[in-house]
Amino acid sequence: MKRRNFIKKASVTGLGLVVVPAITSCATEDEKEKKATVTGKALVPVVLATWRFHNATKAAWEVLEKGGESIDAIEAGCRVEEANLNNTTVGIGGSPDREGNVTLDACIMNKNGDYGAVVCMENIAHPISVARKVMEETPHVLLAGKGAEQFAVEQGFKRENLLTDASKKAWLKWKEKSEYKPIINIENHDTIGMLAIDKNGDISGGCTTSGMAYKMAGRVGDSAIIGSGLFIDNTIGGATATGMGEEVLKTVGTYLIVELMRQGKTPQEACEEGVKRIVESNPNYKNFQVGYVALNKQGEYGCYCIHGGFGISKYQEGKQTYIESNAHTKKA
Ligand code: SD4
């Protein structure tokens, strides 16, 4: 056994400087090696996102690199995927509900624990920015549907058609059978959840989605709900989720993960416990996916999912990497 002793926070005098591993671990070097894919080094600034959203983490990194605040990095990063026409789970180009309407959910949380969100909002391409306006410009935290859209327009956002030809075509094809199977495809869903720590050591997060393809009208998942799709506590860290929102909601997944980190678990251990809670109470878990990402204030991170195929993008020290997540089960 080689004990890695607790090392106190080192100097933070500029970008990329070490905020050092606050790890007390009994892991042998071999054990440590095995976990190396999922437990990160402690350096800030850093940004993490679900999936291979390299353009999004790059945009966020560009804010952080210039010394910008994590909340600005999150908004910039999430907007990249919202504008990506090829991402059928976020923003413009998102798959519609079963009536053919694209309805978007997004939320954002800052270092002070402030939160803003919109759910079931139509015709506005950047819900993450509207969520930020809710947080900063209203006494409320969550606006829904027509009210959210009206607020966005009042704030200067323009209305636009979010249903692209490609999404419409896919929806029409689905309608031929119209089988209502609200199942998240296990590997092909692309909600972006993002966590970032800036050079001051402050953490923020965001999450944005069009939700489940062909969902019932009015259905809202976890992504924009505090403690489910996203939770941030600037004294501890943050977590975000992707996958079957109903299961994340029922277990208040990201709040659970942050609380587990508060109790001393590493981000990796906390994500694994979050997945375990879902799996243990749900015999049907082979039919859906949930993936969690967590980042603590020391800059250590972890990720875990029910099925293989999930991973996270990371930008740190000017370098982009993709980290495959370990999974509760092998590929389904
Ligand atoms: C939802 N969690 O609405 C979202 C879906 C998702 O990639 O993550 N899709 O339930």
Short mmCIF file of C-alpha atoms and ligand atoms in Angstrom, two decimals:
data_model
loop_
_atom_site.label_atom_id
_atom_site.label_comp_id
_atom_site.label_asym_id
_atom_site.label_seq_id
_atom_site.Cartn_x
_atom_site.Cartn_y
_atom_site.Cartn_z
CA MET A 1 0.00 0.00 0.00
CA LYS A 2 1.29 3.33 -0.89
CA ARG A 3 -0.48 6.15 0.88
CA ARG A 4 -0.84 9.36 -0.95
CA ASN A 5 -1.00 12.03 1.64
CA PHE A 6 -3.22 14.98 1.64
CA ILE A 7 -1.56 17.91 -0.03
CA LYS A 8 -2.81 21.34 0.73
CA LYS A 9 -3.89 23.76 -1.89
CA ALA A 10 -0.85 25.19 -3.66
CA SER A 11 -0.46 28.65 -5.03
CA VAL A 12 -2.94 29.81 -7.60
CA THR A 13 -1.21 32.65 -9.34
CA GLY A 14 -2.26 32.18 -12.89
CA LEU A 15 -3.75 29.99 -15.53
CA GLY A 16 -3.19 26.29 -15.39
CA LEU A 17 -1.53 26.35 -12.03
CA VAL A 18 -1.86 23.40 -9.82
CA VAL A 19 -4.56 23.35 -7.23
CA VAL A 20 -3.24 20.00 -6.23
CA PRO A 21 -4.79 16.68 -5.50
CA ALA A 22 -6.64 16.64 -2.26
CA ILE A 23 -6.58 12.87 -2.43
CA THR A 24 -6.10 10.55 0.46
CA SER A 25 -6.06 7.13 -1.07
CA CYS A 26 -4.84 3.67 -0.24
CA ALA A 27 -4.69 2.69 -3.89
CA THR A 28 -1.63 0.87 -5.15
CA GLU A 29 -0.02 2.33 -8.24
CA ASP A 30 -1.71 -0.41 -10.27
CA GLU A 31 -5.13 0.36 -8.89
CA LYS A 32 -4.50 3.99 -9.53
CA GLU A 33 -3.59 3.25 -13.11
CA LYS A 34 -6.91 1.46 -13.68
CA LYS A 35 -8.84 4.46 -12.49
CA ALA A 36 -6.73 6.92 -14.44
CA THR A 37 -9.29 7.11 -17.21
CA VAL A 38 -11.92 8.38 -14.87
CA THR A 39 -10.21 10.32 -12.13
CA GLY A 40 -8.54 13.48 -13.21
CA LYS A 41 -5.59 15.53 -12.14
CA ALA A 42 -6.25 18.58 -10.14
CA LEU A 43 -5.63 21.59 -12.30
CA VAL A 44 -7.67 24.66 -12.95
CA PRO A 45 -9.08 26.11 -15.08
CA VAL A 46 -10.89 23.10 -16.45
CA VAL A 47 -14.05 22.43 -18.40
CA LEU A 48 -15.87 19.11 -18.79
CA ALA A 49 -18.84 18.23 -20.95
CA THR A 50 -20.89 15.16 -21.66
CA TRP A 51 -20.11 13.37 -24.92
CA ARG A 52 -17.68 14.39 -27.68
CA PHE A 53 -18.54 18.04 -27.63
CA HIS A 54 -15.07 19.23 -28.48
CA ASN A 55 -16.19 22.45 -30.12
CA ALA A 56 -18.23 23.31 -27.05
CA THR A 57 -15.43 22.66 -24.56
CA LYS A 58 -13.07 24.59 -26.83
CA ALA A 59 -15.36 27.62 -26.80
CA ALA A 60 -15.62 27.39 -23.02
CA TRP A 61 -11.87 26.98 -22.70
CA GLU A 62 -11.28 30.13 -24.75
CA VAL A 63 -13.22 32.08 -22.14
CA LEU A 64 -11.37 30.45 -19.24
CA GLU A 65 -7.98 30.84 -20.86
CA LYS A 66 -8.43 34.59 -21.04
CA GLY A 67 -9.21 34.64 -17.35
CA GLY A 68 -12.98 34.75 -17.88
CA GLU A 69 -15.49 33.54 -15.33
CA SER A 70 -16.81 30.01 -15.36
CA ILE A 71 -20.40 31.19 -15.86
CA ASP A 72 -19.41 32.91 -19.14
CA ALA A 73 -17.50 29.81 -20.23
CA ILE A 74 -20.55 27.64 -19.60
CA GLU A 75 -22.86 29.86 -21.59
CA ALA A 76 -20.40 30.13 -24.50
CA GLY A 77 -19.81 26.38 -24.54
CA CYS A 78 -23.45 25.33 -24.35
CA ARG A 79 -24.39 27.77 -27.10
CA VAL A 80 -22.11 25.92 -29.51
CA GLU A 81 -24.20 22.75 -29.28
CA GLU A 82 -27.46 24.69 -29.30
CA ALA A 83 -26.43 26.14 -32.66
CA ASN A 84 -25.24 22.80 -34.04
CA LEU A 85 -27.81 21.72 -36.63
CA ASN A 86 -26.47 18.18 -36.58
CA ASN A 87 -27.14 17.69 -32.90
CA THR A 88 -30.68 16.38 -32.80
CA THR A 89 -30.91 16.57 -29.01
CA VAL A 90 -30.05 20.23 -28.38
CA GLY A 91 -31.28 23.62 -29.63
CA ILE A 92 -32.04 24.21 -33.29
CA GLY A 93 -32.22 20.89 -35.14
CA GLY A 94 -33.42 19.16 -31.98
CA SER A 95 -35.96 16.39 -32.48
CA PRO A 96 -39.54 17.54 -31.94
CA ASP A 97 -42.18 16.12 -29.64
CA ARG A 98 -44.74 13.77 -31.13
CA GLU A 99 -46.83 16.71 -32.36
CA GLY A 100 -43.86 18.02 -34.34
CA ASN A 101 -42.96 20.89 -31.99
CA VAL A 102 -39.38 21.38 -30.82
CA THR A 103 -39.48 22.20 -27.11
CA LEU A 104 -36.29 23.02 -25.25
CA ASP A 105 -35.15 22.72 -21.62
CA ALA A 106 -32.02 24.36 -20.18
CA CYS A 107 -30.56 25.53 -16.91
CA ILE A 108 -27.52 27.27 -15.57
CA MET A 109 -26.03 27.62 -12.05
CA ASN A 110 -23.33 29.98 -10.85
CA LYS A 111 -20.78 30.13 -8.06
CA ASN A 112 -23.27 31.75 -5.69
CA GLY A 113 -25.74 28.92 -6.03
CA ASP A 114 -28.02 31.04 -8.20
CA TYR A 115 -30.02 29.04 -10.71
CA GLY A 116 -32.07 29.91 -13.77
CA ALA A 117 -33.98 27.64 -16.12
CA VAL A 118 -36.50 27.38 -18.89
CA VAL A 119 -38.57 24.32 -19.75
CA CYS A 120 -40.72 23.42 -22.72
CA MET A 121 -39.75 26.62 -24.51
CA GLU A 122 -40.35 26.86 -28.26
CA ASN A 123 -38.96 29.02 -31.07
CA ILE A 124 -35.87 30.33 -29.27
CA ALA A 125 -32.57 28.80 -30.29
CA HIS A 126 -30.47 29.52 -27.20
CA PRO A 127 -32.30 28.40 -24.07
CA ILE A 128 -29.06 28.44 -22.03
CA SER A 129 -28.86 32.21 -22.53
CA VAL A 130 -32.55 32.64 -21.67
CA ALA A 131 -31.96 30.55 -18.53
CA ARG A 132 -29.15 32.91 -17.59
CA LYS A 133 -31.46 35.89 -18.08
CA VAL A 134 -34.05 34.22 -15.83
CA MET A 135 -31.33 33.86 -13.20
CA GLU A 136 -29.99 37.38 -13.52
CA GLU A 137 -32.99 39.49 -14.54
CA THR A 138 -35.96 38.03 -12.69
CA PRO A 139 -36.79 37.22 -9.07
CA HIS A 140 -37.63 33.67 -10.25
CA VAL A 141 -35.68 30.56 -11.13
CA LEU A 142 -37.80 28.68 -13.66
CA LEU A 143 -40.03 29.79 -16.54
CA ALA A 144 -42.06 27.40 -18.66
CA GLY A 145 -43.58 27.26 -22.13
CA LYS A 146 -45.21 30.37 -23.56
CA GLY A 147 -44.12 32.47 -20.59
CA ALA A 148 -40.49 31.52 -21.12
CA GLU A 149 -40.76 32.35 -24.82
CA GLN A 150 -42.42 35.68 -24.12
CA PHE A 151 -39.73 36.56 -21.59
CA ALA A 152 -37.02 35.62 -24.11
CA VAL A 153 -38.53 37.88 -26.76
CA GLU A 154 -38.78 40.72 -24.25
CA GLN A 155 -35.09 40.20 -23.52
CA GLY A 156 -34.25 40.62 -27.21
CA PHE A 157 -34.06 36.99 -28.37
CA LYS A 158 -35.53 36.44 -31.79
CA ARG A 159 -38.16 33.86 -32.61
CA GLU A 160 -37.09 31.28 -35.17
CA ASN A 161 -38.19 27.95 -36.51
CA LEU A 162 -36.22 25.25 -34.71
CA LEU A 163 -37.49 22.33 -36.78
CA THR A 164 -34.92 21.69 -39.50
CA ASP A 165 -35.78 19.77 -42.67
CA ALA A 166 -33.75 16.81 -41.45
CA SER A 167 -35.53 16.69 -38.07
CA LYS A 168 -38.90 17.08 -39.76
CA LYS A 169 -38.14 14.24 -42.15
CA ALA A 170 -37.11 11.95 -39.30
CA TRP A 171 -40.23 12.87 -37.33
CA LEU A 172 -42.50 12.19 -40.31
CA LYS A 173 -40.86 8.82 -40.71
CA TRP A 174 -41.42 8.07 -37.03
CA LYS A 175 -45.06 9.12 -37.45
CA GLU A 176 -45.64 6.42 -40.04
CA LYS A 177 -45.52 3.94 -37.18
CA SER A 178 -46.08 6.38 -34.35
CA GLU A 179 -45.08 3.82 -31.79
CA TYR A 180 -44.87 5.62 -28.49
CA LYS A 181 -41.71 4.29 -26.95
CA PRO A 182 -40.16 7.00 -24.88
CA ILE A 183 -36.83 5.26 -24.70
CA ILE A 184 -33.58 7.11 -24.82
CA ASN A 185 -31.45 5.42 -27.40
CA ILE A 186 -28.68 3.97 -25.32
CA GLU A 187 -25.73 5.48 -27.12
CA ASN A 188 -27.08 8.08 -29.42
CA HIS A 189 -28.31 10.95 -27.39
CA ASP A 190 -26.51 14.19 -27.14
CA THR A 191 -27.66 16.45 -24.36
CA ILE A 192 -24.87 18.71 -23.27
CA GLY A 193 -24.16 19.07 -19.56
CA MET A 194 -21.11 21.19 -18.79
CA LEU A 195 -19.08 21.96 -15.66
CA ALA A 196 -16.25 24.51 -15.48
CA ILE A 197 -13.86 25.92 -12.90
CA ASP A 198 -12.20 29.23 -13.67
CA LYS A 199 -8.84 30.56 -12.59
CA ASN A 200 -10.35 31.90 -9.38
CA GLY A 201 -11.40 28.38 -8.52
CA ASP A 202 -15.12 29.13 -8.93
CA ILE A 203 -17.36 26.49 -10.44
CA SER A 204 -20.46 26.93 -12.64
CA GLY A 205 -22.53 24.56 -14.75
CA GLY A 206 -25.13 24.35 -17.47
CA CYS A 207 -27.30 21.75 -19.16
CA THR A 208 -29.36 22.12 -22.35
CA THR A 209 -31.52 19.71 -24.37
CA SER A 210 -34.52 19.16 -26.57
CA GLY A 211 -35.23 16.13 -24.41
CA MET A 212 -36.49 12.82 -25.64
CA ALA A 213 -37.27 12.57 -29.32
CA TYR A 214 -41.03 12.39 -30.02
CA LYS A 215 -41.92 12.78 -26.35
CA MET A 216 -45.47 13.56 -25.27
CA ALA A 217 -46.33 17.24 -25.63
CA GLY A 218 -45.46 18.98 -22.38
CA ARG A 219 -43.03 16.32 -21.20
CA VAL A 220 -40.08 17.78 -19.28
CA GLY A 221 -37.04 15.76 -18.31
CA ASP A 222 -34.24 16.25 -15.83
CA SER A 223 -31.92 18.56 -17.75
CA ALA A 224 -33.30 21.90 -16.61
CA ILE A 225 -34.32 20.80 -13.13
CA ILE A 226 -32.02 21.79 -10.31
CA GLY A 227 -30.51 18.80 -8.51
CA SER A 228 -31.38 16.47 -11.38
CA GLY A 229 -29.74 17.48 -14.67
CA LEU A 230 -27.39 19.84 -12.86
CA PHE A 231 -26.26 20.87 -9.41
CA ILE A 232 -23.47 23.21 -8.34
CA ASP A 233 -22.20 24.02 -4.88
CA ASN A 234 -19.17 26.27 -4.97
CA THR A 235 -17.89 24.87 -1.68
CA ILE A 236 -17.93 21.28 -2.95
CA GLY A 237 -18.19 20.97 -6.75
CA GLY A 238 -20.82 20.11 -9.31
CA ALA A 239 -22.43 17.33 -11.31
CA THR A 240 -24.46 17.00 -14.47
CA ALA A 241 -26.43 14.23 -16.17
CA THR A 242 -27.49 12.86 -19.52
CA GLY A 243 -29.86 10.06 -20.42
CA MET A 244 -33.29 9.00 -19.26
CA GLY A 245 -34.46 12.07 -17.39
CA GLU A 246 -37.25 10.34 -15.50
CA GLU A 247 -34.74 8.15 -13.67
CA VAL A 248 -32.46 11.06 -12.85
CA LEU A 249 -35.43 13.06 -11.56
CA LYS A 250 -36.66 10.23 -9.35
CA THR A 251 -33.28 9.93 -7.65
CA VAL A 252 -32.44 13.68 -7.66
CA GLY A 253 -29.22 12.45 -9.19
CA THR A 254 -26.85 15.40 -9.33
CA TYR A 255 -27.85 16.73 -5.92
CA LEU A 256 -27.14 13.27 -4.56
CA ILE A 257 -23.72 13.22 -6.22
CA VAL A 258 -22.71 16.62 -4.85
CA GLU A 259 -23.90 15.63 -1.37
CA LEU A 260 -21.88 12.40 -1.61
CA MET A 261 -18.81 14.45 -2.50
CA ARG A 262 -19.56 16.64 0.52
CA GLN A 263 -19.44 13.51 2.63
CA GLY A 264 -15.98 12.69 1.29
CA LYS A 265 -16.54 10.58 -1.80
CA THR A 266 -14.41 11.30 -4.87
CA PRO A 267 -16.31 12.51 -7.96
CA GLN A 268 -15.84 9.04 -9.44
CA GLU A 269 -17.22 7.25 -6.39
CA ALA A 270 -20.12 9.67 -6.20
CA CYS A 271 -21.06 9.13 -9.87
CA GLU A 272 -20.91 5.37 -9.37
CA GLU A 273 -23.20 5.59 -6.36
CA GLY A 274 -25.62 7.78 -8.32
CA VAL A 275 -25.85 5.14 -11.05
CA LYS A 276 -26.14 2.36 -8.46
CA ARG A 277 -29.19 4.02 -6.89
CA ILE A 278 -30.96 3.92 -10.24
CA VAL A 279 -29.90 0.42 -11.19
CA GLU A 280 -30.77 -1.12 -7.82
CA SER A 281 -34.28 0.22 -7.77
CA ASN A 282 -35.01 -0.43 -11.42
CA PRO A 283 -35.08 -3.95 -12.89
CA ASN A 284 -35.62 -2.35 -16.28
CA TYR A 285 -32.26 -0.57 -16.27
CA LYS A 286 -30.96 -2.54 -19.25
CA ASN A 287 -33.34 -0.59 -21.45
CA PHE A 288 -32.17 2.92 -20.74
CA GLN A 289 -29.04 4.94 -20.28
CA VAL A 290 -27.99 7.44 -17.65
CA GLY A 291 -24.53 9.03 -17.55
CA TYR A 292 -23.16 11.28 -14.81
CA VAL A 293 -20.19 13.64 -14.72
CA ALA A 294 -18.85 15.23 -11.55
CA LEU A 295 -16.12 17.73 -10.77
CA ASN A 296 -14.96 18.74 -7.32
CA LYS A 297 -13.43 22.00 -6.25
CA GLN A 298 -9.96 20.49 -6.29
CA GLY A 299 -10.43 19.91 -10.02
CA GLU A 300 -10.75 16.14 -9.72
CA TYR A 301 -13.43 14.66 -11.92
CA GLY A 302 -15.24 11.43 -12.56
CA CYS A 303 -17.90 9.95 -14.81
CA TYR A 304 -19.99 6.80 -14.82
CA CYS A 305 -22.95 5.42 -16.74
CA ILE A 306 -25.29 2.46 -16.88
CA HIS A 307 -24.09 1.22 -20.27
CA GLY A 308 -20.81 1.56 -22.10
CA GLY A 309 -20.53 4.13 -24.83
CA PHE A 310 -20.66 7.25 -22.69
CA GLY A 311 -17.73 9.60 -22.23
CA ILE A 312 -16.75 13.17 -21.49
CA SER A 313 -14.82 15.90 -23.26
CA LYS A 314 -12.29 17.77 -21.19
CA TYR A 315 -10.30 20.91 -21.88
CA GLN A 316 -7.52 21.56 -19.45
CA GLU A 317 -4.00 23.02 -19.75
CA GLY A 318 -4.78 24.01 -23.33
CA LYS A 319 -5.45 20.40 -24.28
CA GLN A 320 -8.59 18.68 -25.49
CA THR A 321 -9.21 15.08 -24.42
CA TYR A 322 -12.02 12.57 -24.52
CA ILE A 323 -12.40 10.25 -21.56
CA GLU A 324 -14.34 7.01 -21.93
CA SER A 325 -16.57 6.36 -18.96
CA ASN A 326 -16.63 3.07 -17.17
CA ALA A 327 -20.10 1.52 -17.10
CA HIS A 328 -22.25 -0.50 -14.76
CA THR A 329 -22.91 -3.01 -17.53
CA LYS A 330 -21.13 -3.90 -20.71
CA LYS A 331 -22.57 -2.60 -23.96
CA ALA A 332 -26.26 -3.36 -24.20
C1 SD4 B 1 -34.14 14.26 -20.90
N1 SD4 B 1 -31.94 13.90 -20.02
O1 SD4 B 1 -34.89 15.10 -21.36
C2 SD4 B 1 -32.66 14.37 -21.17
C3 SD4 B 1 -32.38 13.61 -22.41
C4 SD4 B 1 -30.94 13.43 -22.75
O2 SD4 B 1 -29.41 13.15 -24.40
O3 SD4 B 1 -30.05 13.47 -21.95
N2 SD4 B 1 -30.67 13.22 -24.00
O4 SD4 B 1 -34.56 13.30 -20.24
#
